Short mmCIF file of C-alpha atoms in Angstrom, two decimals:
data_model
loop_
_atom_site.label_atom_id
_atom_site.label_comp_id
_atom_site.label_asym_id
_atom_site.label_seq_id
_atom_site.Cartn_x
_atom_site.Cartn_y
_atom_site.Cartn_z
CA UNK Y 9 0.00 0.00 0.00
CA UNK Y 10 2.86 2.33 0.69
CA UNK Y 11 5.22 2.69 -2.21
CA UNK Y 12 8.08 4.99 -1.58
CA UNK Y 13 11.83 5.11 -2.16
CA UNK Y 14 14.22 2.28 -1.53
CA UNK Y 15 13.94 1.49 2.16
CA UNK Y 16 12.75 -1.96 3.20
CA UNK Y 17 8.96 -2.13 3.46
CA UNK Y 18 8.87 -2.95 7.18
CA UNK Y 19 10.57 0.32 7.96
CA UNK Y 20 8.13 2.28 5.87
CA UNK Y 21 5.10 0.61 7.35
CA UNK Y 22 6.29 1.71 10.74
CA UNK Y 23 6.24 5.36 9.83
CA UNK Y 24 2.85 5.96 8.48
CA UNK Y 25 -0.37 7.69 9.49
CA UNK Y 26 -3.52 6.04 8.17
CA UNK Y 27 -6.98 7.54 8.35
CA UNK Y 28 -9.82 5.16 7.64
CA UNK Y 29 -13.20 6.79 7.14
CA UNK Y 30 -12.50 9.00 10.12
CA UNK Y 31 -15.55 10.91 11.30
CA UNK Y 32 -16.03 13.28 14.21
CA UNK Y 33 -19.27 14.94 15.10
CA UNK Y 34 -19.65 17.66 17.72
CA UNK Y 35 -23.36 18.01 18.33
CA UNK Y 36 -24.83 18.99 14.99
CA UNK Y 37 -21.61 19.81 13.21
CA UNK Y 38 -19.49 17.29 11.37
CA UNK Y 39 -15.95 18.48 12.05
CA UNK Y 40 -14.39 15.54 10.22
CA UNK Y 41 -16.48 13.78 7.62
CA UNK Y 42 -15.51 10.32 6.39
CA UNK Y 43 -11.89 11.27 5.92
CA UNK Y 44 -9.48 8.68 4.52
CA UNK Y 45 -5.89 9.26 3.55
CA UNK Y 46 -2.39 8.05 4.31
CA UNK Y 47 0.61 10.13 5.23
CA UNK Y 48 3.81 8.51 4.08
CA UNK Y 49 7.44 8.87 5.04
CA UNK Y 50 10.28 10.51 3.18
CA UNK Y 51 8.68 13.85 2.40
CA UNK Y 52 6.78 16.64 4.08
CA UNK Y 53 3.03 16.32 3.63
CA UNK Y 54 1.23 19.65 3.74
CA UNK Y 55 -2.19 19.66 5.37
CA UNK Y 56 -4.27 22.55 4.07
CA UNK Y 57 -7.78 23.82 4.46
CA UNK Y 58 -9.74 26.90 5.48
CA UNK Y 59 -10.27 27.73 9.14
CA UNK Y 60 -12.69 25.23 10.59
CA UNK Y 61 -12.01 22.65 7.88
CA UNK Y 62 -11.15 20.07 10.56
CA UNK Y 63 -7.35 20.02 10.35
CA UNK Y 64 -6.74 20.45 14.07
CA UNK Y 65 -9.58 18.09 14.93
CA UNK Y 66 -8.05 15.48 12.62
CA UNK Y 67 -4.73 15.84 14.42
CA UNK Y 68 -6.41 15.55 17.82
CA UNK Y 69 -8.17 12.41 16.63
CA UNK Y 70 -4.88 10.91 15.46
CA UNK Y 71 -3.40 11.60 18.91
CA UNK Y 72 -6.36 10.13 20.74
CA UNK Y 73 -7.17 13.42 22.46
CA UNK Y 74 -10.64 13.27 20.97
CA UNK Y 75 -12.30 9.98 20.16
CA UNK Y 76 -13.78 9.52 16.70
CA UNK Y 77 -17.52 9.18 16.17
CA UNK Y 78 -16.70 6.47 13.64
CA UNK Y 79 -13.77 5.26 11.61
CA UNK Y 80 -10.24 5.19 12.93
CA UNK Y 81 -6.85 6.80 12.78
CA UNK Y 82 -3.79 4.58 13.00
CA UNK Y 83 -0.17 5.40 13.56
CA UNK Y 84 2.27 2.70 12.53
CA UNK Y 85 -0.70 0.39 12.25
CA UNK Y 86 -1.92 0.98 15.80
CA UNK Y 87 -4.23 3.34 17.61
CA UNK Y 88 -2.25 6.08 19.32
CA UNK Y 89 -3.84 5.35 22.69
CA UNK Y 90 -2.51 1.80 22.61
CA UNK Y 91 1.13 2.93 22.36
CA UNK Y 92 3.05 2.50 25.60
CA UNK Y 93 5.80 5.01 24.78
CA UNK Y 94 4.07 7.16 22.19
CA UNK Y 95 6.65 9.96 22.17
CA UNK Y 96 9.17 7.56 20.70
CA UNK Y 97 6.88 6.91 17.74
CA UNK Y 98 5.02 10.15 17.21
CA UNK Y 99 5.97 13.72 18.00
CA UNK Y 100 3.32 16.39 17.82
CA UNK Y 101 2.96 20.11 18.23
CA UNK Y 102 -0.68 21.14 18.33
CA UNK Y 103 -0.85 24.22 20.51
CA UNK Y 104 2.37 25.89 21.54
CA UNK Y 105 0.71 27.82 24.36
CA UNK Y 106 -0.55 24.63 26.02
CA UNK Y 107 2.13 24.74 28.71
CA UNK Y 108 2.17 25.63 32.40
CA UNK Y 109 3.60 29.15 32.46
CA UNK Y 110 5.19 28.67 35.87
CA UNK Y 111 7.47 25.84 34.84
CA UNK Y 112 10.90 26.31 33.27
CA UNK Y 113 11.47 25.11 29.71
CA UNK Y 114 13.86 22.45 30.98
CA UNK Y 115 11.44 21.14 33.62
CA UNK Y 116 8.54 21.21 31.18
CA UNK Y 117 10.45 18.97 28.78
CA UNK Y 118 11.82 16.80 31.58
CA UNK Y 119 8.26 16.16 32.86
CA UNK Y 120 7.34 14.92 29.38
CA UNK Y 121 10.59 13.00 28.90
CA UNK Y 122 10.19 11.04 32.13
CA UNK Y 123 6.83 9.62 31.09
CA UNK Y 124 8.44 7.95 28.09
CA UNK Y 125 11.75 6.98 29.71
CA UNK Y 126 13.66 9.62 27.79
CA UNK Y 127 16.90 10.82 29.39
CA UNK Y 128 17.65 14.29 30.75
CA UNK Y 129 20.58 14.41 28.32
CA UNK Y 130 18.12 14.21 25.45
CA UNK Y 131 16.19 17.14 26.96
CA UNK Y 132 19.33 19.30 26.87
CA UNK Y 133 20.01 18.09 23.34
CA UNK Y 134 16.64 19.16 21.93
CA UNK Y 135 16.81 22.48 23.79
CA UNK Y 136 20.11 23.07 22.04
CA UNK Y 137 18.64 21.98 18.73
CA UNK Y 138 15.73 24.43 18.87
CA UNK Y 139 17.89 27.26 20.16
CA UNK Y 140 16.44 27.52 23.66
CA UNK Y 141 19.46 26.28 25.62
CA UNK Y 142 20.16 29.80 26.88
CA UNK Y 143 16.69 30.22 28.39
CA UNK Y 144 16.22 26.60 29.51
CA UNK Y 145 15.90 27.60 33.18
CA UNK Y 146 13.53 30.52 32.52
CA UNK Y 147 9.82 30.28 33.17
CA UNK Y 148 7.83 29.45 30.06
CA UNK Y 149 5.25 32.11 30.98
CA UNK Y 150 7.71 34.79 29.91
CA UNK Y 151 8.33 33.26 26.48
CA UNK Y 152 7.20 34.91 23.25
CA UNK Y 153 4.94 32.92 20.92
CA UNK Y 154 7.94 32.17 18.72
CA UNK Y 155 9.87 30.78 21.68
CA UNK Y 156 6.87 28.70 22.72
CA UNK Y 157 6.70 27.29 19.19
CA UNK Y 158 10.33 26.28 19.49
CA UNK Y 159 9.60 24.68 22.86
CA UNK Y 160 6.69 22.77 21.34
CA UNK Y 161 8.92 21.57 18.53
CA UNK Y 162 11.52 20.50 21.10
CA UNK Y 163 8.82 18.44 22.84
CA UNK Y 164 7.84 16.82 19.54
CA UNK Y 165 11.47 15.90 18.84
CA UNK Y 166 12.16 14.53 22.35
CA UNK Y 167 11.52 10.88 21.61
CA UNK Y 168 13.29 10.99 18.23
CA UNK Y 169 10.05 9.75 16.64
CA UNK Y 170 9.60 8.43 13.11
CA UNK Y 171 6.37 10.35 12.67
CA UNK Y 172 5.86 14.05 13.32
CA UNK Y 173 2.84 16.33 13.21
CA UNK Y 174 2.92 20.09 13.40
CA UNK Y 175 -0.12 22.34 13.50
CA UNK Y 176 0.78 25.86 12.32
CA UNK Y 177 4.33 25.77 13.69
CA UNK Y 178 5.44 28.98 11.97
CA UNK Y 179 2.89 31.16 13.80
CA UNK Y 180 4.73 33.87 15.67
CA UNK Y 181 8.15 33.02 14.31
CA UNK Y 182 10.48 35.65 12.86
CA UNK Y 183 11.85 35.22 9.30
CA UNK Y 184 14.87 33.49 10.76
CA UNK Y 185 12.59 31.07 12.62
CA UNK Y 186 10.45 30.46 9.53
CA UNK Y 187 13.54 29.52 7.54
CA UNK Y 188 14.69 27.30 10.42
CA UNK Y 189 11.34 25.45 10.52
CA UNK Y 190 11.43 24.93 6.77
CA UNK Y 191 14.91 23.44 6.89
CA UNK Y 192 14.03 21.35 9.95
CA UNK Y 193 10.89 19.89 8.35
CA UNK Y 194 12.75 19.02 5.19
CA UNK Y 195 15.67 17.46 6.99
CA UNK Y 196 13.33 15.40 9.20
CA UNK Y 197 11.57 14.10 6.08
CA UNK Y 198 14.88 13.46 4.35
CA UNK Y 199 15.89 11.24 7.26
CA UNK Y 200 12.96 9.03 6.26
CA UNK Y 201 10.44 10.33 8.78
CA UNK Y 202 6.78 10.98 8.16
CA UNK Y 203 6.01 14.68 8.53
CA UNK Y 204 2.49 16.12 8.51
CA UNK Y 205 2.48 19.90 8.54
CA UNK Y 206 -0.47 22.26 8.57
CA UNK Y 207 -0.09 25.90 7.67
CA UNK Y 208 -1.95 28.74 6.06
CA UNK Y 209 1.16 30.23 4.48
CA UNK Y 210 0.97 28.95 0.91
CA UNK Y 211 4.30 30.29 -0.24
CA UNK Y 212 5.95 28.62 2.74
CA UNK Y 213 4.10 25.38 2.09
CA UNK Y 214 5.17 25.42 -1.56
CA UNK Y 215 8.77 25.60 -0.40
CA UNK Y 216 8.50 22.93 2.30
CA UNK Y 217 6.02 20.26 1.28
CA UNK Y 218 6.14 17.75 -1.52
CA UNK Y 219 2.68 16.32 -1.16
CA UNK Y 220 -0.46 18.25 -0.29
CA UNK Y 221 -3.70 17.14 1.33
CA UNK Y 222 -6.49 19.70 1.14
CA UNK Y 223 -9.61 19.38 3.30
CA UNK Y 224 -12.74 21.49 3.48
CA UNK Y 225 -15.74 21.14 5.81
CA UNK Y 226 -14.16 17.99 7.16
CA UNK Y 227 -14.00 16.27 3.79
CA UNK Y 228 -11.03 15.42 1.63
CA UNK Y 229 -10.87 17.77 -1.35
CA UNK Y 230 -7.57 16.90 -2.99
CA UNK Y 231 -4.55 14.74 -2.44
CA UNK Y 232 -1.74 15.57 -4.85
CA UNK Y 233 1.91 16.51 -5.14
CA UNK Y 234 2.87 20.16 -5.13
CA UNK Y 235 4.26 19.62 -8.64
CA UNK Y 236 0.90 18.35 -9.91
CA UNK Y 237 -0.94 21.30 -8.41
CA UNK Y 238 1.44 23.94 -9.72
CA UNK Y 239 1.20 22.35 -13.15
CA UNK Y 240 -2.57 22.80 -13.24
CA UNK Y 241 -2.67 26.19 -11.53
CA UNK Y 242 -0.37 29.24 -11.65
CA UNK Y 243 0.73 28.68 -8.05
CA UNK Y 244 -0.04 26.58 -4.98
CA UNK Y 245 -1.98 29.51 -3.59
CA UNK Y 246 -4.16 29.68 -6.70
CA UNK Y 247 -4.69 25.94 -6.53
CA UNK Y 248 -5.68 26.17 -2.86
CA UNK Y 249 -8.08 29.09 -3.40
CA UNK Y 250 -9.71 27.47 -6.41
CA UNK Y 251 -10.13 24.10 -4.71
CA UNK Y 252 -11.45 25.41 -1.41
CA UNK Y 253 -13.64 28.17 -2.86
CA UNK Y 254 -16.83 26.25 -2.10
CA UNK Y 255 -15.86 25.10 1.38
CA UNK Y 256 -14.98 28.26 3.21
CA UNK Y 257 -17.26 28.18 6.17
CA UNK Y 258 -16.32 29.40 9.57
CA UNK Y 259 -17.20 27.83 12.85
CA UNK Y 260 -17.73 24.32 11.51
CA UNK Y 261 -15.44 22.89 14.14
CA UNK Y 262 -13.93 23.93 17.42
CA UNK U 27 3.64 3.67 36.02
CA UNK U 28 6.88 4.41 37.85
CA UNK U 29 7.98 6.68 34.99
CA UNK U 30 4.69 8.54 35.00
CA UNK U 31 4.77 8.97 38.78
CA UNK U 32 8.26 10.40 38.57
CA UNK U 33 7.00 12.85 35.95
CA UNK U 34 4.04 13.84 38.13
CA UNK U 35 6.36 14.27 41.11
CA UNK U 36 8.52 16.62 39.05
CA UNK U 37 5.42 18.48 37.89
CA UNK U 38 4.46 19.19 41.51
CA UNK U 39 7.98 20.16 42.49
CA UNK U 40 8.49 22.52 39.54
CA UNK U 41 5.63 24.96 40.16
CA UNK U 42 5.44 27.56 42.92
CA UNK U 43 1.77 26.88 43.71
CA UNK U 44 2.83 23.63 45.42
CA UNK U 45 5.14 25.50 47.79
CA UNK U 46 2.52 28.17 48.41
CA UNK U 47 -0.09 25.56 49.33
CA UNK U 48 2.29 23.74 51.68
CA UNK U 49 3.50 27.08 53.06
CA UNK U 50 -0.02 28.20 53.94
CA UNK U 51 -0.71 24.82 55.53
CA UNK U 52 2.51 25.17 57.53
CA UNK U 53 1.26 28.45 59.02
CA UNK U 54 -0.58 26.08 61.35
CA UNK U 55 2.68 25.58 63.24
CA UNK U 56 3.01 29.34 63.82
CA UNK U 57 -0.68 29.77 64.65
CA UNK U 58 -0.39 26.85 67.05
CA UNK U 59 2.49 28.57 68.81
CA UNK U 60 0.61 31.87 69.02
CA UNK U 61 -2.43 30.03 70.41
CA UNK U 62 -0.35 28.16 72.98
CA UNK U 63 1.39 31.39 73.99
CA UNK U 64 -2.00 33.04 74.47
CA UNK U 65 -3.62 30.25 76.48
CA UNK U 66 -0.43 29.75 78.51
CA UNK U 67 -0.65 33.41 79.54
CA UNK U 68 -4.26 32.91 80.60
CA UNK U 69 -3.34 29.76 82.49
CA UNK U 70 -0.57 31.62 84.35
CA UNK U 71 -3.21 34.07 85.61
CA UNK U 72 -5.99 31.58 86.38
CA UNK U 73 -4.08 28.43 87.23
CA UNK U 74 -5.79 26.10 84.76
CA UNK U 75 -8.16 26.12 81.79
CA UNK U 76 -9.62 23.94 79.05
CA UNK U 77 -8.02 24.91 75.76
CA UNK U 78 -8.46 23.16 72.42
CA UNK U 79 -5.43 21.42 70.94
CA UNK U 80 -4.00 23.68 68.22
CA UNK U 81 -3.40 20.81 65.76
CA UNK U 82 -7.16 20.13 65.97
CA UNK U 83 -8.30 23.73 65.97
CA UNK U 84 -6.23 24.69 62.94
CA UNK U 85 -6.71 21.39 61.09
CA UNK U 86 -9.16 22.95 58.58
CA UNK U 87 -6.36 25.26 57.43
CA UNK U 88 -4.16 22.27 56.61
CA UNK U 89 -7.09 20.45 55.02
CA UNK U 90 -8.13 23.30 52.76
CA UNK U 91 -4.61 24.36 51.69
CA UNK U 92 -3.57 20.86 50.74
CA UNK U 93 -6.92 20.21 49.05
CA UNK U 94 -5.98 23.19 46.87
CA UNK U 95 -2.79 21.33 45.99
CA UNK U 96 -4.86 18.32 44.91
CA UNK U 97 -7.23 20.46 42.86
CA UNK U 98 -4.43 22.36 41.12
CA UNK U 99 -2.59 19.15 40.25
CA UNK U 100 -5.17 18.70 37.51
CA UNK U 101 -7.00 21.99 36.97
CA UNK U 102 -3.77 23.92 36.33
CA UNK U 103 -3.19 21.55 33.41
CA UNK U 104 -6.73 21.86 32.17
CA UNK U 105 -6.74 25.65 32.34
CA UNK U 106 -3.48 26.03 30.41
CA UNK U 107 -4.14 23.26 27.91
CA UNK U 108 -1.07 21.44 29.24
CA UNK U 109 -3.37 18.44 29.74
CA UNK U 110 -3.37 17.87 25.96
CA UNK U 111 0.41 17.85 25.93
CA UNK U 112 0.38 15.47 28.90
CA UNK U 113 -2.14 13.14 27.24
CA UNK U 114 -0.03 13.07 24.11
CA UNK U 115 2.84 11.78 26.26
CA UNK U 116 0.59 9.50 28.35
CA UNK U 117 -2.49 8.54 26.33
CA UNK U 118 -3.63 5.99 28.92
CA UNK U 119 -5.86 8.21 31.01
CA UNK U 120 -6.48 5.76 33.83
CA UNK U 121 -2.75 5.31 34.38
CA UNK U 122 -2.23 9.08 34.32
CA UNK U 123 -4.95 9.71 36.89
CA UNK U 124 -3.68 6.91 39.11
CA UNK U 125 -0.13 8.32 38.99
CA UNK U 126 -1.42 11.79 39.84
CA UNK U 127 -3.48 10.40 42.72
CA UNK U 128 -0.49 8.45 44.03
CA UNK U 129 1.80 11.47 44.01
CA UNK U 130 -0.82 13.83 45.49
CA UNK U 131 -1.58 11.27 48.22
CA UNK U 132 2.09 10.78 49.11
CA UNK U 133 2.97 14.48 49.11
CA UNK U 134 -0.07 15.58 51.11
CA UNK U 135 0.28 12.71 53.59
CA UNK U 136 3.90 13.55 54.36
CA UNK U 137 3.26 17.32 54.41
CA UNK U 138 0.13 17.07 56.57
CA UNK U 139 1.65 14.71 59.11
CA UNK U 140 4.83 16.77 59.36
CA UNK U 141 2.83 19.93 59.96
CA UNK U 142 0.48 18.28 62.46
CA UNK U 143 3.29 16.62 64.40
CA UNK U 144 5.37 19.80 64.41
CA UNK U 145 2.37 21.76 65.71
CA UNK U 146 1.79 19.08 68.33
CA UNK U 147 5.40 19.04 69.53
CA UNK U 148 5.97 22.82 69.61
CA UNK U 149 2.71 23.50 71.41
CA UNK U 150 3.38 20.83 74.05
CA UNK U 151 6.92 22.09 74.57
CA UNK U 152 5.67 25.66 74.98
CA UNK U 153 2.83 24.62 77.27
CA UNK U 154 5.27 22.86 79.62
CA UNK U 155 3.51 21.59 82.74
CA UNK U 156 0.75 24.18 82.74
CA UNK U 157 -2.80 22.83 83.02
CA UNK U 158 -4.24 23.54 79.56
CA UNK U 159 -6.11 20.23 79.27
CA UNK U 160 -4.90 19.60 75.69
CA UNK U 161 -1.35 18.98 76.89
CA UNK U 162 -2.38 16.64 79.69
CA UNK U 163 -2.98 13.42 77.78
CA UNK U 164 -0.27 11.01 76.74
CA UNK U 165 1.21 10.79 73.26
CA UNK U 166 -0.14 7.26 72.94
CA UNK U 167 -3.58 8.62 73.71
CA UNK U 168 -3.26 11.42 71.16
CA UNK U 169 -1.74 9.34 68.38
CA UNK U 170 -4.95 7.98 66.79
CA UNK U 171 -6.31 11.52 66.53
CA UNK U 172 -3.08 12.77 64.93
CA UNK U 173 -3.02 9.98 62.36
CA UNK U 174 -6.71 10.38 61.56
CA UNK U 175 -6.15 14.12 61.07
CA UNK U 176 -3.28 13.52 58.64
CA UNK U 177 -5.30 10.95 56.76
CA UNK U 178 -8.26 13.31 56.44
CA UNK U 179 -6.02 15.86 54.73
CA UNK U 180 -4.88 13.31 52.14
CA UNK U 181 -8.46 12.24 51.52
CA UNK U 182 -9.49 15.86 50.99
CA UNK U 183 -6.62 16.39 48.54
CA UNK U 184 -7.73 13.30 46.59
CA UNK U 185 -11.34 14.50 46.67
CA UNK U 186 -10.05 17.81 45.30
CA UNK U 187 -8.15 15.98 42.55
CA UNK U 188 -11.16 13.86 41.61
CA UNK U 189 -13.52 16.83 41.57
CA UNK U 190 -10.96 18.87 39.63
CA UNK U 191 -10.84 16.18 36.95
CA UNK U 192 -14.63 15.97 36.90
CA UNK U 193 -15.39 19.70 36.82
CA UNK U 194 -12.29 20.89 34.90
CA UNK U 195 -12.56 24.06 36.95
CA UNK U 196 -10.42 25.22 39.86
CA UNK U 197 -13.26 27.32 41.26
CA UNK U 198 -15.91 24.60 41.02
CA UNK U 199 -13.66 22.00 42.61
CA UNK U 200 -12.67 24.34 45.44
CA UNK U 201 -16.27 25.31 46.16
CA UNK U 202 -17.14 21.61 46.34
CA UNK U 203 -14.28 20.92 48.75
CA UNK U 204 -15.26 23.87 50.95
CA UNK U 205 -18.85 22.62 50.93
CA UNK U 206 -17.78 19.18 52.09
CA UNK U 207 -15.62 20.64 54.81
CA UNK U 208 -17.66 23.54 56.15
CA UNK U 209 -21.10 23.95 54.58
CA UNK U 210 -22.62 20.46 54.62
CA UNK U 211 -21.54 19.64 58.21
CA UNK U 212 -23.12 22.93 59.30
CA UNK U 213 -26.39 22.07 57.58
CA UNK U 214 -26.37 18.54 58.99
CA UNK U 215 -26.39 19.94 62.54
CA UNK U 216 -29.75 21.60 61.92
CA UNK U 217 -31.56 18.53 60.63
CA UNK U 218 -34.33 17.24 62.94
CA UNK U 219 -33.20 14.61 65.44
CA UNK U 220 -32.16 11.85 65.10
CA UNK U 221 -31.11 12.70 61.54
CA UNK U 222 -28.79 15.47 62.64
CA UNK U 223 -26.50 12.99 64.38
CA UNK U 224 -26.89 10.28 61.76
CA UNK U 225 -25.97 12.58 58.88
CA UNK U 226 -23.36 14.53 60.83
CA UNK U 227 -21.60 11.27 61.65
CA UNK U 228 -20.92 10.83 57.92
CA UNK U 229 -19.61 14.35 57.36
CA UNK U 230 -15.96 14.49 56.40
CA UNK U 231 -14.61 16.60 59.30
CA UNK U 232 -16.60 14.56 61.82
CA UNK U 233 -15.00 11.34 60.69
CA UNK U 234 -11.65 12.33 62.24
CA UNK U 235 -12.74 12.06 65.90
CA UNK U 236 -14.80 8.95 65.13
CA UNK U 237 -11.75 7.22 63.65
CA UNK U 238 -9.89 8.11 66.85
CA UNK U 239 -12.91 6.84 68.84
CA UNK U 240 -13.52 10.21 70.51
CA UNK U 241 -16.62 12.33 71.06
CA UNK U 242 -17.83 14.13 67.96
CA UNK U 243 -18.79 17.33 69.74
CA UNK U 244 -20.62 18.47 72.84
CA UNK U 245 -23.87 18.68 70.91
CA UNK U 246 -23.56 15.56 68.81
CA UNK U 247 -22.08 13.43 71.56
CA UNK U 248 -20.49 10.11 70.78
CA UNK U 249 -20.16 9.20 67.13
CA UNK U 250 -22.39 6.68 65.49
CA UNK U 251 -19.61 4.92 63.69
CA UNK U 252 -17.00 2.59 65.13
CA UNK U 253 -13.43 3.57 64.10
CA UNK U 254 -13.20 1.04 61.27
CA UNK U 255 -16.47 2.17 59.74
CA UNK U 256 -15.47 5.84 59.99
CA UNK U 257 -12.20 4.98 58.25
CA UNK U 258 -14.13 3.21 55.52
CA UNK U 259 -16.43 6.19 55.00
CA UNK U 260 -13.39 8.50 54.83
CA UNK U 261 -11.79 6.33 52.12
CA UNK U 262 -15.11 6.22 50.27
CA UNK U 263 -15.03 10.01 49.86
CA UNK U 264 -11.73 9.79 47.96
CA UNK U 265 -12.75 6.73 45.97
CA UNK U 266 -16.09 8.19 44.87
CA UNK U 267 -14.55 11.52 43.81
CA UNK U 268 -11.73 9.83 41.91
CA UNK U 269 -14.08 7.33 40.28
CA UNK U 270 -16.38 10.13 39.13
CA UNK U 271 -13.35 12.02 37.80
CA UNK U 272 -12.04 8.94 36.01
CA UNK U 273 -15.40 8.14 34.44
CA UNK U 274 -15.68 11.61 32.91
CA UNK U 275 -11.97 11.90 32.09
CA UNK U 276 -11.99 8.69 30.08
CA UNK U 277 -15.10 9.56 28.12
CA UNK U 278 -14.55 13.21 27.37
CA UNK U 279 -12.53 14.75 24.57
CA UNK U 280 -9.50 16.53 25.98
#
């Protein structure tokens, strides 16, 4: 089912996100509507859609934070909630401000690391990698949004996972940070990891992603490579606007 | 489980609210000394008097401050969104709640007993051989009451944790704890006889003297419950609150 580059199939199977007819209903609204797609390793997969299209909900469903109304989301062939050390298989950044402001960056990461038997050395390593080593002992409450994004990315990288998901990671980052994220995403994918990235910055997405999944009103609109889309439309942005024109509807999901 | 408990232990240690809660509870030692100083002065004038033991009189302060610690152990995460980060690291919600309960129980039990014993020792040392009534019984005689007091604090902290999980609100959980501790016992006293005694015997603060096999109060007289039954009722408070919290925690989207 997964055809991709030259690595042995068992390795590839272990780095894949599969959505099978995933559906999530909140009261009367269908946030995710019968969504099926696979995210494969080796390249960055861009996850696009208007506000309220169900991107964040889909990510929450993959992580078992919300439970699906029907269908299922599998990571490496298993439900996320059945993983005993999930951080070693999947790293995720959903909401960078979802941290206790009173805790230091180092302690925040160490709290997470301990749950998955990840060493304190690794905590220092990822802090270095995201450029927060200098403020590791500072309270997270005083961090700018950009710094919190970096902290969230550090948390996602902690377990050195084969699969990574990032929801709008460039929000609040300076041009330097945006470039850094782009390079990081691409290098993670190049190492053979599965990377799912959502963003509203089309120009950035065109530079970072190789494959694109577009959703609208919880449904799959298009699954294609960036090359295919830019062949049919003047740019990725034009492709996105044309394809989602009929599904811009606010407030469909949380 | 061990890994998750060590993470939860670090979580408690790495925020100032924990130290504030324990600090306020520890004021009991100072208040106990002030009280003993005051009643000792009176006793020096009058020869003897019947004064309440400070570790009993100020017990509600320890109970309420450490219940706050139990409440905040979960509601601080829910308010900041940190709970979603936590659940990504530990998707097994039952295990997470159990680890939190274990750490809250251990911390509050040690803190409460230290504070109670310190209050006991300093007040008895200050009282010397004056006739204050509270300092005239033997340690062996006082021990059941001291242990029951410490245990009641832990139970309240666990009730706070359970209600915090269930209500997802610091305010709601605290109001519930205060109701259990102060409001409901007050109402129970005004029920028509014999229901006043029957209901009051089950009230959380009244379980402490019953566990120690002592009189409930001048008005209510001897307790209805033998020590083992009072102990069972006390444990039931924690179990019911945690079970309610767990039931909702497992079912709800995070």
